[in-house]
PDB file of C-alpha atoms in Angstrom:
ATOM      1  CA  UNK Q   2     132.986 149.845  52.064  1.00  0.00           C
ATOM      2  CA  UNK Q   3     132.995 150.881  55.684  1.00  0.00           C
ATOM      3  CA  UNK Q   4     135.588 149.171  57.872  1.00  0.00           C
ATOM      4  CA  UNK Q   5     134.460 147.336  60.977  1.00  0.00           C
ATOM      5  CA  UNK Q   6     136.425 145.965  63.909  1.00  0.00           C
ATOM      6  CA  UNK Q   7     135.372 142.609  65.341  1.00  0.00           C
ATOM      7  CA  UNK Q   8     136.284 141.965  68.973  1.00  0.00           C
ATOM      8  CA  UNK Q   9     137.521 138.444  68.194  1.00  0.00           C
ATOM      9  CA  UNK Q  10     140.613 140.086  66.715  1.00  0.00           C
ATOM     10  CA  UNK Q  11     141.576 141.116  70.261  1.00  0.00           C
ATOM     11  CA  UNK Q  12     139.743 138.399  72.176  1.00  0.00           C
ATOM     12  CA  UNK Q  13     141.634 138.820  75.442  1.00  0.00           C
ATOM     13  CA  UNK Q  14     140.810 142.536  75.623  1.00  0.00           C
ATOM     14  CA  UNK Q  15     137.705 143.792  77.397  1.00  0.00           C
ATOM     15  CA  UNK Q  16     134.858 145.545  75.595  1.00  0.00           C
ATOM     16  CA  UNK Q  17     135.899 149.078  76.659  1.00  0.00           C
ATOM     17  CA  UNK Q  18     139.337 148.411  75.166  1.00  0.00           C
ATOM     18  CA  UNK Q  19     137.790 147.221  71.892  1.00  0.00           C
ATOM     19  CA  UNK Q  20     135.705 150.369  71.692  1.00  0.00           C
ATOM     20  CA  UNK Q  21     138.647 152.635  72.473  1.00  0.00           C
ATOM     21  CA  UNK Q  22     141.107 151.075  70.028  1.00  0.00           C
ATOM     22  CA  UNK Q  23     138.544 150.816  67.230  1.00  0.00           C
ATOM     23  CA  UNK Q  24     137.927 154.529  67.529  1.00  0.00           C
ATOM     24  CA  UNK Q  25     141.607 155.413  67.812  1.00  0.00           C
ATOM     25  CA  UNK Q  26     142.561 153.214  64.850  1.00  0.00           C
ATOM     26  CA  UNK Q  27     139.988 154.893  62.629  1.00  0.00           C
ATOM     27  CA  UNK Q  28     137.342 152.217  62.128  1.00  0.00           C
ATOM     28  CA  UNK Q  29     133.819 153.186  61.143  1.00  0.00           C
ATOM     29  CA  UNK Q  30     131.861 150.535  63.010  1.00  0.00           C
ATOM     30  CA  UNK Q  31     132.236 147.960  65.775  1.00  0.00           C
ATOM     31  CA  UNK Q  32     131.123 144.337  65.761  1.00  0.00           C
ATOM     32  CA  UNK Q  33     130.641 143.503  69.423  1.00  0.00           C
ATOM     33  CA  UNK Q  34     131.681 140.142  70.845  1.00  0.00           C
ATOM     34  CA  UNK Q  35     128.656 138.936  72.798  1.00  0.00           C
ATOM     35  CA  UNK Q  36     130.654 137.334  75.615  1.00  0.00           C
ATOM     36  CA  UNK Q  37     132.545 140.578  76.205  1.00  0.00           C
ATOM     37  CA  UNK Q  38     129.264 142.462  76.360  1.00  0.00           C
ATOM     38  CA  UNK Q  39     127.928 139.918  78.858  1.00  0.00           C
ATOM     39  CA  UNK Q  40     130.955 140.350  81.090  1.00  0.00           C
ATOM     40  CA  UNK Q  41     130.806 144.140  81.000  1.00  0.00           C
ATOM     41  CA  UNK Q  42     127.098 144.158  81.841  1.00  0.00           C
ATOM     42  CA  UNK Q  43     127.682 142.094  84.969  1.00  0.00           C
ATOM     43  CA  UNK Q  44     128.680 145.321  86.710  1.00  0.00           C
ATOM     44  CA  UNK Q  45     127.649 148.079  84.292  1.00  0.00           C
ATOM     45  CA  UNK Q  46     124.701 149.181  82.161  1.00  0.00           C
ATOM     46  CA  UNK Q  47     124.053 148.973  78.446  1.00  0.00           C
ATOM     47  CA  UNK Q  48     123.564 152.749  78.383  1.00  0.00           C
ATOM     48  CA  UNK Q  49     127.226 153.096  79.368  1.00  0.00           C
ATOM     49  CA  UNK Q  50     128.238 150.937  76.403  1.00  0.00           C
ATOM     50  CA  UNK Q  51     126.248 153.231  74.129  1.00  0.00           C
ATOM     51  CA  UNK Q  52     127.977 156.263  75.629  1.00  0.00           C
ATOM     52  CA  UNK Q  53     131.437 154.784  75.031  1.00  0.00           C
ATOM     53  CA  UNK Q  54     130.601 153.881  71.440  1.00  0.00           C
ATOM     54  CA  UNK Q  55     129.244 157.347  70.728  1.00  0.00           C
ATOM     55  CA  UNK Q  56     132.271 158.990  72.348  1.00  0.00           C
ATOM     56  CA  UNK Q  57     134.599 156.895  70.171  1.00  0.00           C
ATOM     57  CA  UNK Q  58     132.835 158.086  67.022  1.00  0.00           C
ATOM     58  CA  UNK Q  59     131.675 154.577  66.121  1.00  0.00           C
ATOM     59  CA  UNK Q  60     128.473 152.877  65.061  1.00  0.00           C
ATOM     60  CA  UNK Q  61     127.572 149.326  66.018  1.00  0.00           C
ATOM     61  CA  UNK Q  62     126.906 146.861  63.215  1.00  0.00           C
ATOM     62  CA  UNK Q  63     126.414 143.462  64.844  1.00  0.00           C
ATOM     63  CA  UNK Q  64     126.582 141.483  68.058  1.00  0.00           C
ATOM     64  CA  UNK Q  65     128.463 138.242  67.473  1.00  0.00           C
ATOM     65  CA  UNK Q  66     127.110 135.648  68.139  1.00  0.00           C
ATOM     66  CA  UNK Q  67     124.450 133.118  69.080  1.00  0.00           C
ATOM     67  CA  UNK Q  68     125.952 129.703  68.402  1.00  0.00           C
ATOM     68  CA  UNK Q  69     124.622 126.215  67.662  1.00  0.00           C
ATOM     69  CA  UNK Q  70     121.201 127.490  66.665  1.00  0.00           C
ATOM     70  CA  UNK Q  71     120.043 124.254  65.026  1.00  0.00           C
ATOM     71  CA  UNK Q  72     119.389 120.704  66.261  1.00  0.00           C
ATOM     72  CA  UNK Q  73     118.509 121.799  69.787  1.00  0.00           C
ATOM     73  CA  UNK Q  74     116.271 119.824  72.137  1.00  0.00           C
ATOM     74  CA  UNK Q  75     113.284 121.528  73.757  1.00  0.00           C
ATOM     75  CA  UNK Q  76     115.274 123.024  76.629  1.00  0.00           C
ATOM     76  CA  UNK Q  77     118.030 124.134  74.281  1.00  0.00           C
ATOM     77  CA  UNK Q  78     115.507 125.751  71.972  1.00  0.00           C
ATOM     78  CA  UNK Q  79     113.971 127.754  74.815  1.00  0.00           C
ATOM     79  CA  UNK Q  80     117.444 128.865  75.906  1.00  0.00           C
ATOM     80  CA  UNK Q  81     118.146 129.885  72.315  1.00  0.00           C
ATOM     81  CA  UNK Q  82     115.032 132.047  72.155  1.00  0.00           C
ATOM     82  CA  UNK Q  83     115.832 133.601  75.520  1.00  0.00           C
ATOM     83  CA  UNK Q  84     119.310 134.518  74.339  1.00  0.00           C
ATOM     84  CA  UNK Q  85     117.849 135.945  71.146  1.00  0.00           C
ATOM     85  CA  UNK Q  86     115.537 138.179  73.169  1.00  0.00           C
ATOM     86  CA  UNK Q  87     118.385 139.324  75.405  1.00  0.00           C
ATOM     87  CA  UNK Q  88     120.671 140.279  72.522  1.00  0.00           C
ATOM     88  CA  UNK Q  89     117.794 141.860  70.603  1.00  0.00           C
ATOM     89  CA  UNK Q  90     117.131 144.121  73.586  1.00  0.00           C
ATOM     90  CA  UNK Q  91     120.803 145.078  73.602  1.00  0.00           C
ATOM     91  CA  UNK Q  92     120.600 145.788  69.880  1.00  0.00           C
ATOM     92  CA  UNK Q  93     117.738 148.188  70.416  1.00  0.00           C
ATOM     93  CA  UNK Q  94     119.629 150.004  73.172  1.00  0.00           C
ATOM     94  CA  UNK Q  95     122.814 150.203  71.086  1.00  0.00           C
ATOM     95  CA  UNK Q  96     121.149 151.034  67.758  1.00  0.00           C
ATOM     96  CA  UNK Q  97     122.738 147.851  66.421  1.00  0.00           C
ATOM     97  CA  UNK Q  98     120.979 146.241  63.445  1.00  0.00           C
ATOM     98  CA  UNK Q  99     122.302 142.663  63.404  1.00  0.00           C
ATOM     99  CA  UNK Q 100     122.768 139.595  65.595  1.00  0.00           C
ATOM    100  CA  UNK Q 101     125.034 136.932  64.092  1.00  0.00           C
ATOM    101  CA  UNK Q 102     123.538 133.424  64.307  1.00  0.00           C
ATOM    102  CA  UNK Q 103     125.769 130.386  63.796  1.00  0.00           C
ATOM    103  CA  UNK Q 104     124.840 126.741  63.104  1.00  0.00           C
ATOM    104  CA  UNK Q 105     126.241 123.794  65.003  1.00  0.00           C
ATOM    105  CA  UNK Q 106     126.938 120.189  64.020  1.00  0.00           C
ATOM    106  CA  UNK Q 107     124.235 117.944  62.578  1.00  0.00           C
ATOM    107  CA  UNK Q 108     123.370 114.452  63.792  1.00  0.00           C
ATOM    108  CA  UNK Q 109     125.503 111.758  62.205  1.00  0.00           C
ATOM    109  CA  UNK Q 110     124.268 110.997  58.701  1.00  0.00           C
ATOM    110  CA  UNK Q 111     121.627 113.738  58.589  1.00  0.00           C
ATOM    111  CA  UNK Q 112     120.666 114.524  54.962  1.00  0.00           C
ATOM    112  CA  UNK Q 113     120.844 118.074  53.645  1.00  0.00           C
ATOM    113  CA  UNK Q 114     117.060 118.479  53.574  1.00  0.00           C
ATOM    114  CA  UNK Q 115     116.846 117.729  57.301  1.00  0.00           C
ATOM    115  CA  UNK Q 116     119.687 120.150  58.033  1.00  0.00           C
ATOM    116  CA  UNK Q 117     118.064 122.857  55.936  1.00  0.00           C
ATOM    117  CA  UNK Q 118     114.586 122.434  57.393  1.00  0.00           C
ATOM    118  CA  UNK Q 119     115.790 122.287  60.998  1.00  0.00           C
ATOM    119  CA  UNK Q 120     117.910 125.408  60.552  1.00  0.00           C
ATOM    120  CA  UNK Q 121     115.082 127.241  58.795  1.00  0.00           C
ATOM    121  CA  UNK Q 122     112.710 126.447  61.659  1.00  0.00           C
ATOM    122  CA  UNK Q 123     115.195 127.744  64.224  1.00  0.00           C
ATOM    123  CA  UNK Q 124     115.815 130.960  62.311  1.00  0.00           C
ATOM    124  CA  UNK Q 125     112.093 131.593  61.899  1.00  0.00           C
ATOM    125  CA  UNK Q 126     111.508 131.171  65.624  1.00  0.00           C
ATOM    126  CA  UNK Q 127     114.445 133.432  66.449  1.00  0.00           C
ATOM    127  CA  UNK Q 128     113.270 135.964  63.872  1.00  0.00           C
ATOM    128  CA  UNK Q 129     109.896 136.340  65.555  1.00  0.00           C
ATOM    129  CA  UNK Q 130     111.586 137.119  68.867  1.00  0.00           C
ATOM    130  CA  UNK Q 131     114.146 139.513  67.384  1.00  0.00           C
ATOM    131  CA  UNK Q 132     111.498 141.379  65.394  1.00  0.00           C
ATOM    132  CA  UNK Q 133     109.774 142.492  68.591  1.00  0.00           C
ATOM    133  CA  UNK Q 134     112.809 144.672  69.279  1.00  0.00           C
ATOM    134  CA  UNK Q 135     113.573 145.709  65.700  1.00  0.00           C
ATOM    135  CA  UNK Q 136     116.590 143.397  65.466  1.00  0.00           C
ATOM    136  CA  UNK Q 137     117.757 141.321  62.508  1.00  0.00           C
ATOM    137  CA  UNK Q 138     119.541 137.964  62.275  1.00  0.00           C
ATOM    138  CA  UNK Q 139     122.646 137.394  60.138  1.00  0.00           C
ATOM    139  CA  UNK Q 140     123.141 133.672  59.522  1.00  0.00           C
ATOM    140  CA  UNK Q 141     126.803 132.660  59.246  1.00  0.00           C
ATOM    141  CA  UNK Q 142     127.892 129.384  57.672  1.00  0.00           C
ATOM    142  CA  UNK Q 143     131.148 127.853  58.955  1.00  0.00           C
ATOM    143  CA  UNK Q 144     133.495 126.180  56.490  1.00  0.00           C
ATOM    144  CA  UNK Q 145     134.730 123.606  58.995  1.00  0.00           C
ATOM    145  CA  UNK Q 146     134.115 119.859  58.477  1.00  0.00           C
ATOM    146  CA  UNK Q 147     132.113 119.478  61.688  1.00  0.00           C
ATOM    147  CA  UNK Q 148     129.592 122.216  60.863  1.00  0.00           C
ATOM    148  CA  UNK Q 149     126.156 121.417  59.436  1.00  0.00           C
ATOM    149  CA  UNK Q 150     126.190 124.380  57.020  1.00  0.00           C
ATOM    150  CA  UNK Q 151     129.577 124.852  55.354  1.00  0.00           C
ATOM    151  CA  UNK Q 152     129.086 126.883  52.171  1.00  0.00           C
ATOM    152  CA  UNK Q 153     127.654 130.160  50.958  1.00  0.00           C
ATOM    153  CA  UNK Q 154     125.296 128.292  48.616  1.00  0.00           C
ATOM    154  CA  UNK Q 155     123.850 126.286  51.510  1.00  0.00           C
ATOM    155  CA  UNK Q 156     123.472 129.393  53.680  1.00  0.00           C
ATOM    156  CA  UNK Q 157     121.747 131.260  50.864  1.00  0.00           C
ATOM    157  CA  UNK Q 158     119.332 128.363  50.311  1.00  0.00           C
ATOM    158  CA  UNK Q 159     118.445 128.503  53.998  1.00  0.00           C
ATOM    159  CA  UNK Q 160     117.982 132.279  54.044  1.00  0.00           C
ATOM    160  CA  UNK Q 161     115.846 132.159  50.893  1.00  0.00           C
ATOM    161  CA  UNK Q 162     113.702 129.438  52.431  1.00  0.00           C
ATOM    162  CA  UNK Q 163     113.274 131.400  55.658  1.00  0.00           C
ATOM    163  CA  UNK Q 164     112.059 134.303  53.510  1.00  0.00           C
ATOM    164  CA  UNK Q 165     111.673 136.848  56.291  1.00  0.00           C
ATOM    165  CA  UNK Q 166     112.663 140.524  56.127  1.00  0.00           C
ATOM    166  CA  UNK Q 167     114.835 140.426  59.245  1.00  0.00           C
ATOM    167  CA  UNK Q 168     116.944 137.387  58.303  1.00  0.00           C
ATOM    168  CA  UNK Q 169     120.086 137.778  56.181  1.00  0.00           C
ATOM    169  CA  UNK Q 170     123.474 136.100  55.970  1.00  0.00           C
ATOM    170  CA  UNK Q 171     127.190 136.504  56.564  1.00  0.00           C
ATOM    171  CA  UNK Q 172     130.108 135.817  54.269  1.00  0.00           C
ATOM    172  CA  UNK Q 173     133.373 135.262  56.126  1.00  0.00           C
ATOM    173  CA  UNK Q 174     136.378 134.909  53.825  1.00  0.00           C
ATOM    174  CA  UNK Q 175     137.984 132.226  56.013  1.00  0.00           C
ATOM    175  CA  UNK Q 176     134.849 130.093  56.014  1.00  0.00           C
ATOM    176  CA  UNK Q 177     134.233 130.803  52.337  1.00  0.00           C
ATOM    177  CA  UNK Q 178     137.700 129.489  51.485  1.00  0.00           C
ATOM    178  CA  UNK Q 179     137.868 126.611  53.977  1.00  0.00           C
ATOM    179  CA  UNK Q 180     134.458 125.228  53.045  1.00  0.00           C
ATOM    180  CA  UNK Q 181     135.032 125.365  49.310  1.00  0.00           C
ATOM    181  CA  UNK Q 182     132.424 127.991  48.443  1.00  0.00           C
ATOM    182  CA  UNK Q 183     132.426 129.292  44.876  1.00  0.00           C
ATOM    183  CA  UNK Q 184     132.433 132.792  43.433  1.00  0.00           C
ATOM    184  CA  UNK Q 185     129.339 131.842  41.454  1.00  0.00           C
ATOM    185  CA  UNK Q 186     127.484 131.250  44.727  1.00  0.00           C
ATOM    186  CA  UNK Q 187     128.071 134.890  45.676  1.00  0.00           C
ATOM    187  CA  UNK Q 188     126.522 136.018  42.400  1.00  0.00           C
ATOM    188  CA  UNK Q 189     123.312 134.198  43.334  1.00  0.00           C
ATOM    189  CA  UNK Q 190     122.844 136.154  46.571  1.00  0.00           C
ATOM    190  CA  UNK Q 191     120.405 139.050  46.794  1.00  0.00           C
ATOM    191  CA  UNK Q 192     122.622 141.882  48.035  1.00  0.00           C
ATOM    192  CA  UNK Q 193     119.827 143.068  50.318  1.00  0.00           C
ATOM    193  CA  UNK Q 194     120.331 139.854  52.280  1.00  0.00           C
ATOM    194  CA  UNK Q 195     124.101 140.166  52.685  1.00  0.00           C
ATOM    195  CA  UNK Q 196     124.259 141.601  56.176  1.00  0.00           C
ATOM    196  CA  UNK Q 197     127.861 141.179  57.269  1.00  0.00           C
ATOM    197  CA  UNK Q 198     131.132 140.620  55.389  1.00  0.00           C
ATOM    198  CA  UNK Q 199     134.018 139.308  57.518  1.00  0.00           C
ATOM    199  CA  UNK Q 200     137.458 139.895  56.037  1.00  0.00           C
ATOM    200  CA  UNK Q 201     140.551 137.918  57.039  1.00  0.00           C
ATOM    201  CA  UNK Q 202     143.166 135.571  55.585  1.00  0.00           C
ATOM    202  CA  UNK Q 203     144.575 132.133  56.446  1.00  0.00           C
ATOM    203  CA  UNK Q 204     147.819 130.201  56.400  1.00  0.00           C
ATOM    204  CA  UNK Q 205     148.812 127.815  53.608  1.00  0.00           C
ATOM    205  CA  UNK Q 206     147.511 124.409  54.708  1.00  0.00           C
ATOM    206  CA  UNK Q 207     144.948 121.770  53.700  1.00  0.00           C
ATOM    207  CA  UNK Q 208     141.513 123.380  53.773  1.00  0.00           C
ATOM    208  CA  UNK Q 209     139.998 120.643  55.909  1.00  0.00           C
ATOM    209  CA  UNK Q 210     142.563 121.337  58.645  1.00  0.00           C
ATOM    210  CA  UNK Q 211     141.934 125.088  58.876  1.00  0.00           C
ATOM    211  CA  UNK Q 212     140.764 126.392  62.245  1.00  0.00           C
ATOM    212  CA  UNK Q 213     140.051 129.903  63.495  1.00  0.00           C
ATOM    213  CA  UNK Q 214     143.547 129.973  65.024  1.00  0.00           C
ATOM    214  CA  UNK Q 215     145.049 129.833  61.517  1.00  0.00           C
ATOM    215  CA  UNK Q 216     143.597 133.194  60.517  1.00  0.00           C
ATOM    216  CA  UNK Q 217     145.886 136.041  59.463  1.00  0.00           C
ATOM    217  CA  UNK Q 218     145.654 139.729  58.637  1.00  0.00           C
ATOM    218  CA  UNK Q 219     144.092 140.308  55.201  1.00  0.00           C
ATOM    219  CA  UNK Q 220     146.715 139.966  52.479  1.00  0.00           C
ATOM    220  CA  UNK Q 221     149.103 137.903  54.609  1.00  0.00           C
ATOM    221  CA  UNK Q 222     147.753 134.497  53.584  1.00  0.00           C
ATOM    222  CA  UNK Q 223     146.458 132.439  50.673  1.00  0.00           C
ATOM    223  CA  UNK Q 224     142.763 133.310  50.384  1.00  0.00           C
ATOM    224  CA  UNK Q 225     141.968 134.869  46.965  1.00  0.00           C
ATOM    225  CA  UNK Q 226     140.595 137.964  48.668  1.00  0.00           C
ATOM    226  CA  UNK Q 227     140.606 140.129  45.556  1.00  0.00           C
ATOM    227  CA  UNK Q 228     138.367 137.685  43.720  1.00  0.00           C
ATOM    228  CA  UNK Q 229     135.981 137.281  46.653  1.00  0.00           C
ATOM    229  CA  UNK Q 230     135.751 141.016  47.289  1.00  0.00           C
ATOM    230  CA  UNK Q 231     135.240 141.684  43.582  1.00  0.00           C
ATOM    231  CA  UNK Q 232     132.373 139.177  43.544  1.00  0.00           C
ATOM    232  CA  UNK Q 233     130.814 140.767  46.631  1.00  0.00           C
ATOM    233  CA  UNK Q 234     131.118 144.201  45.065  1.00  0.00           C
ATOM    234  CA  UNK Q 235     129.750 142.750  41.846  1.00  0.00           C
ATOM    235  CA  UNK Q 236     126.345 142.090  43.418  1.00  0.00           C
ATOM    236  CA  UNK Q 237     126.258 145.675  44.660  1.00  0.00           C
ATOM    237  CA  UNK Q 238     127.487 145.237  48.218  1.00  0.00           C
ATOM    238  CA  UNK Q 239     128.991 148.392  49.676  1.00  0.00           C
ATOM    239  CA  UNK Q 240     128.330 147.821  53.351  1.00  0.00           C
ATOM    240  CA  UNK Q 241     130.667 146.883  56.182  1.00  0.00           C
ATOM    241  CA  UNK Q 242     133.842 144.831  55.850  1.00  0.00           C
ATOM    242  CA  UNK Q 243     134.486 143.691  59.414  1.00  0.00           C
ATOM    243  CA  UNK Q 244     137.936 142.394  60.365  1.00  0.00           C
ATOM    244  CA  UNK Q 245     137.543 139.152  62.319  1.00  0.00           C
ATOM    245  CA  UNK Q 246     140.750 137.299  63.204  1.00  0.00           C
ATOM    246  CA  UNK Q 247     140.719 134.668  65.972  1.00  0.00           C
ATOM    247  CA  UNK Q 248     144.504 134.291  66.102  1.00  0.00           C
ATOM    248  CA  UNK Q 249     145.893 133.736  69.640  1.00  0.00           C
ATOM    249  CA  UNK Q 250     149.289 135.090  68.569  1.00  0.00           C
ATOM    250  CA  UNK Q 251     147.686 138.456  67.836  1.00  0.00           C
ATOM    251  CA  UNK Q 252     145.910 138.431  71.198  1.00  0.00           C
ATOM    252  CA  UNK Q 253     149.307 138.627  72.920  1.00  0.00           C
ATOM    253  CA  UNK Q 254     150.245 141.852  71.148  1.00  0.00           C
ATOM    254  CA  UNK Q 255     149.329 145.430  71.978  1.00  0.00           C
ATOM    255  CA  UNK Q 256     145.610 145.682  71.090  1.00  0.00           C
ATOM    256  CA  UNK Q 257     145.866 149.110  69.486  1.00  0.00           C
ATOM    257  CA  UNK Q 258     148.785 148.011  67.317  1.00  0.00           C
ATOM    258  CA  UNK Q 259     146.792 144.965  66.184  1.00  0.00           C
ATOM    259  CA  UNK Q 260     143.750 147.093  65.394  1.00  0.00           C
ATOM    260  CA  UNK Q 261     145.848 149.527  63.372  1.00  0.00           C
ATOM    261  CA  UNK Q 262     147.626 146.799  61.399  1.00  0.00           C
ATOM    262  CA  UNK Q 263     144.339 145.028  60.710  1.00  0.00           C
ATOM    263  CA  UNK Q 264     142.799 148.249  59.426  1.00  0.00           C
ATOM    264  CA  UNK Q 265     145.772 149.163  57.239  1.00  0.00           C
ATOM    265  CA  UNK Q 266     145.970 145.727  55.630  1.00  0.00           C
ATOM    266  CA  UNK Q 267     142.214 145.458  55.150  1.00  0.00           C
ATOM    267  CA  UNK Q 268     142.053 148.891  53.591  1.00  0.00           C
ATOM    268  CA  UNK Q 269     144.926 148.024  51.250  1.00  0.00           C
ATOM    269  CA  UNK Q 270     143.201 144.865  50.006  1.00  0.00           C
ATOM    270  CA  UNK Q 271     139.884 146.658  49.546  1.00  0.00           C
ATOM    271  CA  UNK Q 272     141.508 149.544  47.685  1.00  0.00           C
ATOM    272  CA  UNK Q 273     143.406 147.206  45.359  1.00  0.00           C
ATOM    273  CA  UNK Q 274     140.187 145.407  44.546  1.00  0.00           C
ATOM    274  CA  UNK Q 275     138.452 148.689  43.798  1.00  0.00           C
ATOM    275  CA  UNK Q 276     141.264 149.803  41.508  1.00  0.00           C
ATOM    276  CA  UNK Q 277     141.458 146.489  39.680  1.00  0.00           C
ATOM    277  CA  UNK Q 278     137.712 146.161  39.213  1.00  0.00           C
ATOM    278  CA  UNK Q 279     137.174 149.758  38.265  1.00  0.00           C
ATOM    279  CA  UNK Q 280     134.357 149.985  40.807  1.00  0.00           C
TER     280      UNK Q 280
END
């Protein structure tokens, strides 16, 4: 797999810093944090972002993210589509294939069918906008109790129901573990629809209490990463493993040192899985 660097790992650093350290640390691709891109473009141009990425020897893989895509009122839905168009235009300028799309909470007591159908409708509307600019949507379930879509199986059901060529999904190891997803659910996924694979680890704690702040470098926590990676490889995935770690403690460290440690530990876990699986 190619190794990607996600800007959430160094959230307090600006986009130019993310690009520089990802290149210096030896990553293959960059997953851009949308809010950092927004801030940079307040005073600069997207062409300058492309120049920095090219100079660093990187490719872009995704812009992360558009959040709370489901259960929006009319005004919220129009804002959602406007944001989709904006990021899709950036994708075209940056030669970036994917926009990560994240669900929000559901109304109290909403049944699964309502959650599924509402999310499908939102993704289809977003897909039509993104397609005008050649962009694709990667739907990411969140394994937190408040989220409307918490497992890989639920996300895959939604993506299958959407049934559009520019809509795929994300597997994030933290969310996979926290939400109780199963290895069998990975085996059901069409590899052509697995757009982004986020790799990270978490502290030992009750799953329902896990937050993004509890993430760790791969191999430093309790997630059965070898099993998850083996299952992902088992369906034929050989794309990008993007390191995404929202840990405030890491944000206080030297960004380049964090990027290097994240790469080394991710590479070690991926290599061990390859050796053990014989892939």
